[in-house]
Structure formats: structure tokens, C-alpha cells
mmCIF file of C-alpha atoms in Angstrom:
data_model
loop_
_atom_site.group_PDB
_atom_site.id
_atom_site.type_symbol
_atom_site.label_atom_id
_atom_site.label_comp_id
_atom_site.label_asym_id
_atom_site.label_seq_id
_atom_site.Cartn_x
_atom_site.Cartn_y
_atom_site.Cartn_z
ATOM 1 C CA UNK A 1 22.053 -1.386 -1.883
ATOM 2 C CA UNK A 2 20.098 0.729 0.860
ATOM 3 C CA UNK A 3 19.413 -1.819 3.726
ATOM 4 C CA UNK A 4 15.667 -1.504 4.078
ATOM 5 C CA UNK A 5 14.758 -0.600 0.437
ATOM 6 C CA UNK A 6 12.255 -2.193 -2.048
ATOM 7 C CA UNK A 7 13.946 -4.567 -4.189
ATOM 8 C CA UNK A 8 11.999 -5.613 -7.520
ATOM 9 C CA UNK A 9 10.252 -8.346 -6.619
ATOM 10 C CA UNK A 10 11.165 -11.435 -4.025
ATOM 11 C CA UNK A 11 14.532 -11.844 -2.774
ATOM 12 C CA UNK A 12 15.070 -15.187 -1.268
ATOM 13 C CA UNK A 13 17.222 -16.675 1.552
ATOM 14 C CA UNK A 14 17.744 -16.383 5.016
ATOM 15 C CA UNK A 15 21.434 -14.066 4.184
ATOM 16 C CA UNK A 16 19.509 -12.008 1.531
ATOM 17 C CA UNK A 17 16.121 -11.228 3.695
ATOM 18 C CA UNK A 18 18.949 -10.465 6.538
ATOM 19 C CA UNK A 19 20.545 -7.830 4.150
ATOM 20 C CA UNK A 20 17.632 -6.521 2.695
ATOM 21 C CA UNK A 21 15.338 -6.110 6.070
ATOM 22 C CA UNK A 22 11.893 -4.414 5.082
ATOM 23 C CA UNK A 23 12.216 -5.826 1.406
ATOM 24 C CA UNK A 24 10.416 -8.619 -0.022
ATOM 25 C CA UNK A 25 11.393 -11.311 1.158
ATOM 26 C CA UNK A 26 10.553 -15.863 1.271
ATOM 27 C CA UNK A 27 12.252 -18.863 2.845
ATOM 28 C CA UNK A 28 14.590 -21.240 1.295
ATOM 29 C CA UNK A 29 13.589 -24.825 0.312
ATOM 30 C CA UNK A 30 12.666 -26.508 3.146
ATOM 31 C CA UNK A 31 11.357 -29.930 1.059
ATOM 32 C CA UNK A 32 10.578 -31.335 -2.330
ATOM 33 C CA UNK A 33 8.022 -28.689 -2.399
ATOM 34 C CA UNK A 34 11.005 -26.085 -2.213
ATOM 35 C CA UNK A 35 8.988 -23.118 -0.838
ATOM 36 C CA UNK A 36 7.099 -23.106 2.304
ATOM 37 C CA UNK A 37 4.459 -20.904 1.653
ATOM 38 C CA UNK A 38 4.952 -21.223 -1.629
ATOM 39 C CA UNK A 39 3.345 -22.743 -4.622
ATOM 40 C CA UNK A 40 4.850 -24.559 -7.837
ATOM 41 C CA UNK A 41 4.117 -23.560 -11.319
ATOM 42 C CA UNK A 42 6.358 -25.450 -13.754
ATOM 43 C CA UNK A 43 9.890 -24.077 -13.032
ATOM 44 C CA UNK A 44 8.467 -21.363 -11.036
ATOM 45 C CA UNK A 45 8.740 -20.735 -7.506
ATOM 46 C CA UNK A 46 6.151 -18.453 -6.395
ATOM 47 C CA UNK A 47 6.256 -17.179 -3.294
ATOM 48 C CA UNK A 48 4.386 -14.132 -0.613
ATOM 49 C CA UNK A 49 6.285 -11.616 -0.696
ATOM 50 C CA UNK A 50 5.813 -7.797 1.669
ATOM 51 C CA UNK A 51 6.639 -4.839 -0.014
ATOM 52 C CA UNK A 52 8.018 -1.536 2.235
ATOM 53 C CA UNK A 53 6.671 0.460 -0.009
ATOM 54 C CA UNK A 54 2.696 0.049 -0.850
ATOM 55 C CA UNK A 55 2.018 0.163 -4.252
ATOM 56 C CA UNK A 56 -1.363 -1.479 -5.387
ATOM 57 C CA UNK A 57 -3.608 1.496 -6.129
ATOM 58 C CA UNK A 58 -2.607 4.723 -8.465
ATOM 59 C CA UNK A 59 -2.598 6.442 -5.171
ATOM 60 C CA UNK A 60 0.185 4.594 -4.034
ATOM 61 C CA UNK A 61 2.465 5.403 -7.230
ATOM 62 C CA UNK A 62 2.126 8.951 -7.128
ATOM 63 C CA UNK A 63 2.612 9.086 -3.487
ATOM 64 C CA UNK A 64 5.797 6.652 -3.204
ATOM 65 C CA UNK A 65 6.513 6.802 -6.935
ATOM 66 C CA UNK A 66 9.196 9.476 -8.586
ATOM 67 C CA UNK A 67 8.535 8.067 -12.397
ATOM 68 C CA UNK A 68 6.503 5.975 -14.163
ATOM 69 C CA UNK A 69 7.700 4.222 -17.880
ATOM 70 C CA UNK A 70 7.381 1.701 -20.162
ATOM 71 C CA UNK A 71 10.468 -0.553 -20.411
ATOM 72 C CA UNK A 72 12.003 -3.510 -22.081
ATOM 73 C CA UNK A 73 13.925 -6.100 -20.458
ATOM 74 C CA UNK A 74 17.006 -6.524 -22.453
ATOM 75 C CA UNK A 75 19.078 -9.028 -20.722
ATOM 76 C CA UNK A 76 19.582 -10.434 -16.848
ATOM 77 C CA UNK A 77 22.836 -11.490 -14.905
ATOM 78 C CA UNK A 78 23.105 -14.059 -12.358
ATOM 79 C CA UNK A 79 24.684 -13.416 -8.792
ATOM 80 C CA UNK A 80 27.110 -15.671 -7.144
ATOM 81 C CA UNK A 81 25.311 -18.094 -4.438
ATOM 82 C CA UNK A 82 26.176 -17.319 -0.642
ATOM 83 C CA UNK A 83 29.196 -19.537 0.454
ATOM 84 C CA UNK A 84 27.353 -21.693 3.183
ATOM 85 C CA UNK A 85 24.631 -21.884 0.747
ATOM 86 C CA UNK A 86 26.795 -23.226 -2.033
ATOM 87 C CA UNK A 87 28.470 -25.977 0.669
ATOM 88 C CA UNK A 88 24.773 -26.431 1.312
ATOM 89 C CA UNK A 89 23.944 -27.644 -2.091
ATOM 90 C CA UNK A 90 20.662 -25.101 -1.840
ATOM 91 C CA UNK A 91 20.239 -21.235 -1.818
ATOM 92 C CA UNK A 92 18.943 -18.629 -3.849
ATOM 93 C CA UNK A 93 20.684 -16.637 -6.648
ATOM 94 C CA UNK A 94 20.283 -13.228 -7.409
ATOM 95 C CA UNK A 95 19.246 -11.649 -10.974
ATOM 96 C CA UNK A 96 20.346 -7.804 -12.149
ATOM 97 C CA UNK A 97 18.022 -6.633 -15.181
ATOM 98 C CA UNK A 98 18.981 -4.194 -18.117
ATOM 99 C CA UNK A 99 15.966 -2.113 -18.804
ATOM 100 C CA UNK A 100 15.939 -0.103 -21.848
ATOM 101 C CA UNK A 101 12.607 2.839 -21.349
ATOM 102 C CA UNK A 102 10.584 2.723 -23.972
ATOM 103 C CA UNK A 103 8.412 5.599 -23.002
ATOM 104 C CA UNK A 104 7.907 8.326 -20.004
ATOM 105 C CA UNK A 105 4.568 8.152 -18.315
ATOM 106 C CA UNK A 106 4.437 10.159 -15.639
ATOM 107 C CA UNK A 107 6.937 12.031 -13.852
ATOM 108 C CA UNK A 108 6.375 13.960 -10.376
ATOM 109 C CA UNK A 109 7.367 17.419 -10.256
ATOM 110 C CA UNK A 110 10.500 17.662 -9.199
ATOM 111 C CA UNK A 111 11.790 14.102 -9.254
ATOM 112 C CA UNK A 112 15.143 13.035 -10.515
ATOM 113 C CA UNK A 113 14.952 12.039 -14.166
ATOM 114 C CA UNK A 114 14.805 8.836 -15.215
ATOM 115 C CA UNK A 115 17.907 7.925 -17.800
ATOM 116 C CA UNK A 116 17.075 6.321 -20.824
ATOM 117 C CA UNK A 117 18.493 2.740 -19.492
ATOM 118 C CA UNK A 118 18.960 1.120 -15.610
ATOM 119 C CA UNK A 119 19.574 -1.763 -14.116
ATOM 120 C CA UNK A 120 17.623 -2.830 -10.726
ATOM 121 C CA UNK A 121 17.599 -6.576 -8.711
ATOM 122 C CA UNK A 122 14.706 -8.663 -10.077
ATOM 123 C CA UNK A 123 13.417 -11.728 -8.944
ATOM 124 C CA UNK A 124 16.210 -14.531 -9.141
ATOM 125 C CA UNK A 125 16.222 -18.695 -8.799
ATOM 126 C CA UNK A 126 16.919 -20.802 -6.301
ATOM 127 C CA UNK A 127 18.956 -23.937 -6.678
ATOM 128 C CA UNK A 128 18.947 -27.231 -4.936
ATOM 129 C CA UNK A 129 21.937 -29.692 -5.789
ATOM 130 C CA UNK A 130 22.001 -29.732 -10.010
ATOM 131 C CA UNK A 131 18.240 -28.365 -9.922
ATOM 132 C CA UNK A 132 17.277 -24.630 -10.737
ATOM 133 C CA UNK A 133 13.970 -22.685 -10.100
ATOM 134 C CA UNK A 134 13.035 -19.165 -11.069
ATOM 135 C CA UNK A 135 11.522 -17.515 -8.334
ATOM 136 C CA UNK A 136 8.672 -14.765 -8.639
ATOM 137 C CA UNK A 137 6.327 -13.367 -6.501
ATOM 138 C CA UNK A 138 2.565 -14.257 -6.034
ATOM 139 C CA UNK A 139 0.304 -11.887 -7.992
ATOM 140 C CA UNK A 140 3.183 -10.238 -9.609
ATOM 141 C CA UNK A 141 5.412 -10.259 -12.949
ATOM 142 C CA UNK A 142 9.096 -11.325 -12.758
ATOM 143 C CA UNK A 143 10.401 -9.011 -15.513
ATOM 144 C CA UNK A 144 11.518 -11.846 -18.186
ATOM 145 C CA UNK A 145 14.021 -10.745 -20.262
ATOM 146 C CA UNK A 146 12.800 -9.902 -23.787
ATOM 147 C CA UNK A 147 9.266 -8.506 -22.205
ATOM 148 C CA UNK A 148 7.661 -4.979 -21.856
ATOM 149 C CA UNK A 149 6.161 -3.767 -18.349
ATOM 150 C CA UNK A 150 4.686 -0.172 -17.110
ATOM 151 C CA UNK A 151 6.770 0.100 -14.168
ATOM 152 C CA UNK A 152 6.613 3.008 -11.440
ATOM 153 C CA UNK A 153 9.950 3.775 -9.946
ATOM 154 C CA UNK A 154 11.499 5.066 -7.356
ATOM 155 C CA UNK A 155 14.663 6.760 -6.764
ATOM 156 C CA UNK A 156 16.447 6.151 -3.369
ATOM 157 C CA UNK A 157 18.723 8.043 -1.407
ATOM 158 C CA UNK A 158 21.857 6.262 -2.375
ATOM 159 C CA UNK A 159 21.298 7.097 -5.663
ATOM 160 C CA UNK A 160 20.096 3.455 -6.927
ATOM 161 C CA UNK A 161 15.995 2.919 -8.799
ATOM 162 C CA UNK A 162 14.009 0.396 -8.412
ATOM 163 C CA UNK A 163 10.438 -0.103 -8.837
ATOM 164 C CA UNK A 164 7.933 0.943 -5.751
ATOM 165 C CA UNK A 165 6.550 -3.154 -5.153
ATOM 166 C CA UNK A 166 5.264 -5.987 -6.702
ATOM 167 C CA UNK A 167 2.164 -4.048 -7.498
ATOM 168 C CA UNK A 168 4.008 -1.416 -9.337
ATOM 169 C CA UNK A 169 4.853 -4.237 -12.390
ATOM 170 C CA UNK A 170 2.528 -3.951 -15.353
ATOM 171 C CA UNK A 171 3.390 -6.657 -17.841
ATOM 172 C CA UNK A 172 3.069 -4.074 -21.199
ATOM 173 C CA UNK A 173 3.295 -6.138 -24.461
ATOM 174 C CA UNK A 174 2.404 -5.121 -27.643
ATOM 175 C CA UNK A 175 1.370 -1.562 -25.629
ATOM 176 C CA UNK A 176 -1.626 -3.294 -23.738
ATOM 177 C CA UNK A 177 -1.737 -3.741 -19.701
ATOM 178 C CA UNK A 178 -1.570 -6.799 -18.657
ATOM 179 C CA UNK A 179 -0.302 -8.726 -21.764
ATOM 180 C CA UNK A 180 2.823 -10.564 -21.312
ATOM 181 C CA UNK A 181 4.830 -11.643 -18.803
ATOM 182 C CA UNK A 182 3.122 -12.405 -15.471
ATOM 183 C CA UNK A 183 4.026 -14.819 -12.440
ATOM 184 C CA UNK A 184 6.800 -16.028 -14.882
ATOM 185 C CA UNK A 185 4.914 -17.165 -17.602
ATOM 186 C CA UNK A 186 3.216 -15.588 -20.947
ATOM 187 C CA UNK A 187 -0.800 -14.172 -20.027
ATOM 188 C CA UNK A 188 -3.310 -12.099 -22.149
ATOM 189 C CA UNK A 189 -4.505 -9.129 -20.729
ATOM 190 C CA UNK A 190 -8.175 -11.299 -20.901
ATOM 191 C CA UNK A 191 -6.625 -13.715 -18.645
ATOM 192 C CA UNK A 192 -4.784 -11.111 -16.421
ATOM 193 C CA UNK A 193 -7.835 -8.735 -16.005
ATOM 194 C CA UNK A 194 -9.250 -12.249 -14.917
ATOM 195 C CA UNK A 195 -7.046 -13.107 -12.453
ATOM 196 C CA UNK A 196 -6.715 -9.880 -10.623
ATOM 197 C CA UNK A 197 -10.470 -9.701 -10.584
ATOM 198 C CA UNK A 198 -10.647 -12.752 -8.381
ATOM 199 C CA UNK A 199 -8.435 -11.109 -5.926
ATOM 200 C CA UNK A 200 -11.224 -7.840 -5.542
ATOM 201 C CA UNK A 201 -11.786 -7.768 -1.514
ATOM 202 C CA UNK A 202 -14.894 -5.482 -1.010
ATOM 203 C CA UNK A 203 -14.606 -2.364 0.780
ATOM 204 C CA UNK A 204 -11.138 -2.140 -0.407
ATOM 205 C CA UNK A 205 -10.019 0.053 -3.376
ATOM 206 C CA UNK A 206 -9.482 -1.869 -6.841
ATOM 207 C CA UNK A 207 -6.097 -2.498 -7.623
ATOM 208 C CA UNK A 208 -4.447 -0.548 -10.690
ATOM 209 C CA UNK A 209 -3.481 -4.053 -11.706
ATOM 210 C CA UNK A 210 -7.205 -4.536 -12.198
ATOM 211 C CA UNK A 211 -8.343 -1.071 -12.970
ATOM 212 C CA UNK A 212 -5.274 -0.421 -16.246
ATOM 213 C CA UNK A 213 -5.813 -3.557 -17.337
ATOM 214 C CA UNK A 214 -6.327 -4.175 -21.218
ATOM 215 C CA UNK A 215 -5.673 0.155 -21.156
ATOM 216 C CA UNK A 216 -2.114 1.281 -23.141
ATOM 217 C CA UNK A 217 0.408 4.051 -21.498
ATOM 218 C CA UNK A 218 -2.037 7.117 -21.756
ATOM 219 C CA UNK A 219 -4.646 5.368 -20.098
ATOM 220 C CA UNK A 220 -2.362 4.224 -17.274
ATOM 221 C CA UNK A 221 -1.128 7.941 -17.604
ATOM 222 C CA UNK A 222 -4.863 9.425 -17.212
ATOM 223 C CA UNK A 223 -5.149 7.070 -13.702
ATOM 224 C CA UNK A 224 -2.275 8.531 -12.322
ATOM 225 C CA UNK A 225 -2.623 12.406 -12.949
ATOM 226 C CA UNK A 226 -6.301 11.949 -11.789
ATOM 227 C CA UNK A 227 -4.860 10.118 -8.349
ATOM 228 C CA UNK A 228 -4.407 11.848 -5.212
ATOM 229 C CA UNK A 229 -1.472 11.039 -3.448
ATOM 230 C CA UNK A 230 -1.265 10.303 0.826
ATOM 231 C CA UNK A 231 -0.855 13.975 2.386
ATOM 232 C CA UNK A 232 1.452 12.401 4.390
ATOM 233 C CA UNK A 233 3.668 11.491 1.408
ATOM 234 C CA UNK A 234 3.009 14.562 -0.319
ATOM 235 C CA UNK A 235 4.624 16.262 2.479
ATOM 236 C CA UNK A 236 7.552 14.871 2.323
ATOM 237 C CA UNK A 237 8.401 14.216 -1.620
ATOM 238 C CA UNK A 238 11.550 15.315 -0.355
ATOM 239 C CA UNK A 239 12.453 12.180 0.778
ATOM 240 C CA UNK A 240 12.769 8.551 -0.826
ATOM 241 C CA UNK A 241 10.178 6.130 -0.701
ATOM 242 C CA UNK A 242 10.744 4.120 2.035
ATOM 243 C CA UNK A 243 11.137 6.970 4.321
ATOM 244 C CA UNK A 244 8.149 8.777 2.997
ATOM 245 C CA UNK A 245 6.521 5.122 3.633
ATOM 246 C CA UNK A 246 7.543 4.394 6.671
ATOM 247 C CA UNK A 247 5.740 8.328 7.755
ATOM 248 C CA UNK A 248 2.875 7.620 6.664
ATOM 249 C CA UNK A 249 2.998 4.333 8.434
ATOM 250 C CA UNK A 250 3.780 6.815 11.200
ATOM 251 C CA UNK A 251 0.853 8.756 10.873
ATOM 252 C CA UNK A 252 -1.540 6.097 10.742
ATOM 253 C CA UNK A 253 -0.457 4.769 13.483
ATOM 254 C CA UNK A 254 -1.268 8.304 15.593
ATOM 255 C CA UNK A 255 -4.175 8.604 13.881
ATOM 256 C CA UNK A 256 -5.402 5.158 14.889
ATOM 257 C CA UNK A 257 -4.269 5.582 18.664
ATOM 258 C CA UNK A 258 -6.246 8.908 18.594
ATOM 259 C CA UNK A 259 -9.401 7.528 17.197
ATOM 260 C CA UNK A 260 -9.247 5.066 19.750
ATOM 261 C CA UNK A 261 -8.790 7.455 22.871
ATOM 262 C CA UNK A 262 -11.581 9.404 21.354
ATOM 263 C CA UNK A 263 -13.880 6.303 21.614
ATOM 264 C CA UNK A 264 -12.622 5.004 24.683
ATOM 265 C CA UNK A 265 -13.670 8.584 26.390
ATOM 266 C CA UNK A 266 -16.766 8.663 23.774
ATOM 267 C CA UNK A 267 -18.004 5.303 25.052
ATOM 268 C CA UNK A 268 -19.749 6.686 28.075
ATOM 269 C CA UNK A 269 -21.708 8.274 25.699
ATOM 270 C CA UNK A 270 -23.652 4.998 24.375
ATOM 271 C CA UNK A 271 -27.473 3.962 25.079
ATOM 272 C CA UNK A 272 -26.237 0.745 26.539
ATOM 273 C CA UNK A 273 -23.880 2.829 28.810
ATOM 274 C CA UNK A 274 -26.756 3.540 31.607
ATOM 275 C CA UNK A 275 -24.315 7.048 32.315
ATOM 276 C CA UNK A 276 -25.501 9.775 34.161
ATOM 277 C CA UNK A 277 -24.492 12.962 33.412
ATOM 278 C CA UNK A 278 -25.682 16.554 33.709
ATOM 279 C CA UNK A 279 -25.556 19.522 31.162
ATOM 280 C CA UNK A 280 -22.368 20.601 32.874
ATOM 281 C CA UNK A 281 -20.928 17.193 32.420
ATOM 282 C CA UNK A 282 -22.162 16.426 29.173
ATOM 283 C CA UNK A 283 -20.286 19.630 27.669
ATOM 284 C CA UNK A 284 -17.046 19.173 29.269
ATOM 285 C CA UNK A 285 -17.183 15.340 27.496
ATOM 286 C CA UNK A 286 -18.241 17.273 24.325
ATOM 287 C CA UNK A 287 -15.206 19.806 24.848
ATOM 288 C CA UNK A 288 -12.781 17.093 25.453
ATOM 289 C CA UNK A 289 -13.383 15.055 22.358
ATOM 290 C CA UNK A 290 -13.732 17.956 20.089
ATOM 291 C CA UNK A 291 -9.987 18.441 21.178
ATOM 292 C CA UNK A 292 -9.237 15.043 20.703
ATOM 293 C CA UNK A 293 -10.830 14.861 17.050
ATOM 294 C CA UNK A 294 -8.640 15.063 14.139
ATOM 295 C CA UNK A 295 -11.488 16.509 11.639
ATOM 296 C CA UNK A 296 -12.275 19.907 12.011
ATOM 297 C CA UNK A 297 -15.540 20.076 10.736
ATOM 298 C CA UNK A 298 -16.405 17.672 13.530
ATOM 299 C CA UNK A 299 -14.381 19.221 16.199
ATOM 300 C CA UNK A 300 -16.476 22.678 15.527
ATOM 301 C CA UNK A 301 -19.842 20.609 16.076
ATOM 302 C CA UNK A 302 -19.149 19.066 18.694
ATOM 303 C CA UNK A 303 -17.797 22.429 20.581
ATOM 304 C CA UNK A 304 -20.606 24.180 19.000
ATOM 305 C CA UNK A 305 -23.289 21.933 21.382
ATOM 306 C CA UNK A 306 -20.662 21.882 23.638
ATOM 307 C CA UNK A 307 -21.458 25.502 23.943
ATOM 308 C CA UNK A 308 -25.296 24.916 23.970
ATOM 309 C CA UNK A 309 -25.320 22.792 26.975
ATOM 310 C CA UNK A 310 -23.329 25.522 29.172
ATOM 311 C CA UNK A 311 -26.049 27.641 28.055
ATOM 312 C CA UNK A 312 -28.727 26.468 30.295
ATOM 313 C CA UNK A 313 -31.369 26.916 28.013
ATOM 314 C CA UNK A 314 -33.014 23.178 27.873
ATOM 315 C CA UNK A 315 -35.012 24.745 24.796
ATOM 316 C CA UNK A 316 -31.784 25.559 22.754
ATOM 317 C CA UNK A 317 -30.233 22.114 22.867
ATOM 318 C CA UNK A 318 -33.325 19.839 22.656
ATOM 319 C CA UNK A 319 -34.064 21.105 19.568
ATOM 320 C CA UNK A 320 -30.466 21.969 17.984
ATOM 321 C CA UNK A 321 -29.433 21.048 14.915
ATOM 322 C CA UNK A 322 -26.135 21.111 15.814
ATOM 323 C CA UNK A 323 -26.564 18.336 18.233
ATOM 324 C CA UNK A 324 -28.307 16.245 16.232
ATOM 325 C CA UNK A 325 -25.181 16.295 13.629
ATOM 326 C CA UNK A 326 -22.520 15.470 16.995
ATOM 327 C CA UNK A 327 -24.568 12.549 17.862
ATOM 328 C CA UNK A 328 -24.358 11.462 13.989
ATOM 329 C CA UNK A 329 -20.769 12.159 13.998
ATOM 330 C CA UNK A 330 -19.723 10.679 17.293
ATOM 331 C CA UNK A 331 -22.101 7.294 16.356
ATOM 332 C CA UNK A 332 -20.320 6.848 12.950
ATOM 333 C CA UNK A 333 -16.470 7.479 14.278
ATOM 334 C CA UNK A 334 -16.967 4.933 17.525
ATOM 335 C CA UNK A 335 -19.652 2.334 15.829
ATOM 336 C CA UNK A 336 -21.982 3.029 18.857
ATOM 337 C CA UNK A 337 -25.902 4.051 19.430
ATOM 338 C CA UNK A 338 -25.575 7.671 21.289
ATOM 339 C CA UNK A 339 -29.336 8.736 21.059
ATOM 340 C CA UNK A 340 -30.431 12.413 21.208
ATOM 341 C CA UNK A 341 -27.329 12.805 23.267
ATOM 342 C CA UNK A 342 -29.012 14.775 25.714
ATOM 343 C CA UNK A 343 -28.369 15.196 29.668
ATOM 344 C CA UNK A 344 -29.739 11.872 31.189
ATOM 345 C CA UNK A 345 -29.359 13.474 34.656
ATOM 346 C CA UNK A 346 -31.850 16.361 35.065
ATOM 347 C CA UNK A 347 -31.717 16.605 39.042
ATOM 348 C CA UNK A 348 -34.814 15.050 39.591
ATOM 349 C CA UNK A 349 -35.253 12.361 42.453
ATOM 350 C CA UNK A 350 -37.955 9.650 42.441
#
């Protein structure tokens, strides 16, 4: 087990999380209520749980997933408790489930096949003196033995599958998404569509929880061909998920630290600013962010008026095209009011 690697589901415990750093992970019992952070559904313990791998939208499974299937859960095996847990009288124990795949999905080109049965570390229970809890994650199934799911794996570097996150768990029942098995107890795909439409955040994309629901494989399978994956990812197919994750992470990171420099030197730039600057000045600025932009198309534009203004010819840039697009461009990427983006200091005294 790859220290750092998505585990199905929520792994519990202060020993496990320690193991499985980057995986999901929730705290022990800490009262009657059993979970902090978590709620209580029957015998369920369901707890928040962080993927390190995203997997919510169909972009997300073709860029971190190697194989997507149908599969059946035919049976689960409880791990032994930690010793300090067991002296405890609380901990968590782990589950290992049997899948048996039904049916092939989606594949990426060039992943390693996906054999015709696996076993992967589910979501397990937690115990407290003679008591026992299954645990699952919020907003996610717990892969119940005797149940069918669409699942996207992923095949890690040490050899060992397991699926991509929480949102990479399709409960698949009589071949329709999101009948079966969800949160640890049995849902229609009504009630399922239901639920993950009350999680819908604007502005950010629709799950595929939400979006396959009530479709069968070839719908799901239609989704994912038509998804584009993170470039990022793409890139690098040549590694496992995490690491592919944890690049792209990477790059988003640069890319955020550059937009910012390129608004911090943009910001002189803004009505409110009261700057002064000449032609001369004005083009340099415009030369040094179309250096620091990371779209092309905006870089030429803004090197393009850039050009204008060392021109001279006051005719040529007041009425440009050109620099009526850089002033759009440079508005929308920093959030700020840049005018004409003309010279504001001609040369002329009071």
C-alpha cells in the first residue's frame, strides 16, 4: 500500500490517516456521537473525507483515471484493529472488497488492463467497546457487498488499483446510475439525482454524480470519451494518479502565482490608480506583462500596442483596435477598470 495513494473511500484512525498521508481520511470517536465532524445515519458513520486524487467531473476520470467498469461486490474481509486501539476499547477496522467486473467502460490508451476480478480497501467500521459502526464517506457509496457501482480506477505504481475518489463511485444497480447502494444504505436513482442536485454550487462544473445519473454504462461511456482531460495530466499519463495529481496541483499553483504578479504589475494600470505615465512608459508596462502572460493570444495584443505606443504616432494608438482588445483583456484577467489605456502623461504643464 503506496503511502500517499487514494484508498476507496474513508479510512479512519489516527494510525491509519498516519499510514495513508494524502488519502481520505476522519477522526476516531471522540463521544457518544462517535465522529467529530461526522454525522449518524442508523449504523452508519459518515464522515468528510479529502481525496488526493480529484475525481468529481468526467474530466477528472479521464485525466487521473486508467479504466472505468461496472463491478459487483462479491464479498468483504475485516482487518485486525491496531493494538493500542484494541487496549483502547475503540478504533477503526479495515474492509478489503472482492470485485467481480461486470463490464469495461472506458479504457485510456495505453493503460494497464483491468483483470476480470480485484480487490481494493473500502470503507471499514469503527468499534467502541461491544459496539460496531460502518463507516462511509459523506456524498459517497461504501461499496456494500452484493451491490453494482461504475467505478473509475486507477492503477498505481506499486502495482495495486483502486478507484480515483469518492466521486469516482457510481452505485450501478439493475444497470441505472445512481440506483443502489449510496452513503451505506439502498437509494433510487430519483432520490440520488435528488440529492446530488442539492449539492450544485454555481459557477462550478456539475458533478458526473449529478450529470450520469438515472443514464446506464454507454451513457456514462458517451460523458467520458466526450471529456477533455487536464493538459497537465495528459502530459504525464505516464505516471500514476497521484503523481499526475499532485502536477497538476503543481501547475496551478505557478499559474496562480503568475496571474498574480501579472496583476500586481498590471494594477498601476487602473482608473482609480491616478498613474502617470508616458507612451514610452506605457509600452514597456505593456511589454512586461505580455511576457508575463501565460495566453498567447493575449501576450501578442498586448505587444502588438506595445508596439503602437513606441511608434509615436498619437493617431495610430488612439484609435487602435488592438488596444481596445488589451484593455479588455488586461480588465477581465485583474478584475480592474483600465479605461482607453492611453498615456495619461502627455508632457503638458498647467
Amino acid at each position: 500500500m503506496s503511502t500517499g495513494k487514494k484508498i476507496t473511500g474513508t479510512v479512519l484512525g489516527a494510525a491509519i490517516a498516519g499510514v495513508l498521508a494524502g488519502s481520505a481520511a476522519l477522526v476516531p470517536w471522540a463521544d457518544d456521537a462517535r465522529a467529530t465532524g461526522a454525522a449518524r445515519h442508523g449504523d452508519v458513520v459518515l464522515g468528510e473525507s479529502k481525496d488526493a486524487v480529484p475525481s468529481r467531473t468526467a474530466s477528472d476520470w479521464v485525466s487521473y483515471g486508467d479504466q472505468a467498469a461496472v463491478v459487483h461486490v462479491a464479498a468483504e474481509h475485516e482487518g485486525a484493529a491496531d493494538s493500542e486501539e484494541v487496549a483502547a476499547g475503540e478504533g477503526y477496522l479495515s474492509r478489503t472488497i472482492d470485485l467481480q467486473v461486470k463490464e469495461r467502460v472506458w479504457s485510456r490508451s495505453g493503460a494497464t488492463a483491468l483483470p476480470e476480478s480485484l480487490s481494493i480497501v473500502a470503507d471499514g467500521w469503527e468499534f467502541k467497546d461491544d459496539g460496531k459502526l460502518r463507516v462511509s464517506s459523506q456524498d459517497a457509496s461504501r461499496m456494500e457487498v452484493g451491490h453494482d457501482y461504475l467505478v473509475s480506477f486507477a492503477h498505481y505504481s506499486d502495482g495495486e488499483w483502486s478507484t480515483i475518489g469518492t466521486g469516482a463511485i457510481l452505485p450501478y444497480d439493475n444497470d441505472e446510475v445512481g440506483q443502489g447502494e449510496y452513503q451505506g444504505s439502498t437509494v433510487t436513482a430519483s432520490a440520488y439525482r435528488s440529492s446530488m442536485a442539492s449539492r450544485l454550487v454555481t459557477g462550478v462544473p456539475e458533478p458526473l454524480t449529478y450529470l450520469a445519473a438515472g443514464k446506464d454504462a454507454a451513457g456514462v461511456k458517451s460523458m467520458l470519451t466526450a471529456a477533455v482531460p487536464d493538459a497537465t495530466a495528459a502530459q504525464n499519463y505516464s505516471l500514476d494518479a497521484v503523481a499526475r495529481a499532485r502536477l497538476v496541483a503543481k501547475a496551478a499553483a505557478a499559474a496562480a502565482a503568475a496571474a498574480d504578479t501579472f496583476c500586481r504589475v498590471a494594477a498601476p494600470l487602473a482608473t482609480d490608480a491616478d498613474s502617470a505615465y508616458t507612451a514610452s512608459e506605457l509600452s514597456d508596462l505593456l511589454g512586461d506583462l505580455a511576457g508575463m502572460s501565460d495566453a498567447a493570444t493575449d501576450s501578442t495584443i498586448l505587444r502588438a500596442y506595445a508596439a503602437q505606443l513606441r511608434s509615436g504616432d498619437t493617431a495610430t494608438w488612439t484609435s487602435s483596435a488592438v488596444r481596445k482588445t488589451a484593455a479588455t483583456r488586461i480588465g477581465r484577467a485583474c478584475t480592474i477598470d483600465v479605461g482607453d489605456l492611453l498615456p495619461t502623461d502627455t508632457g503638458d504643464s498647467d
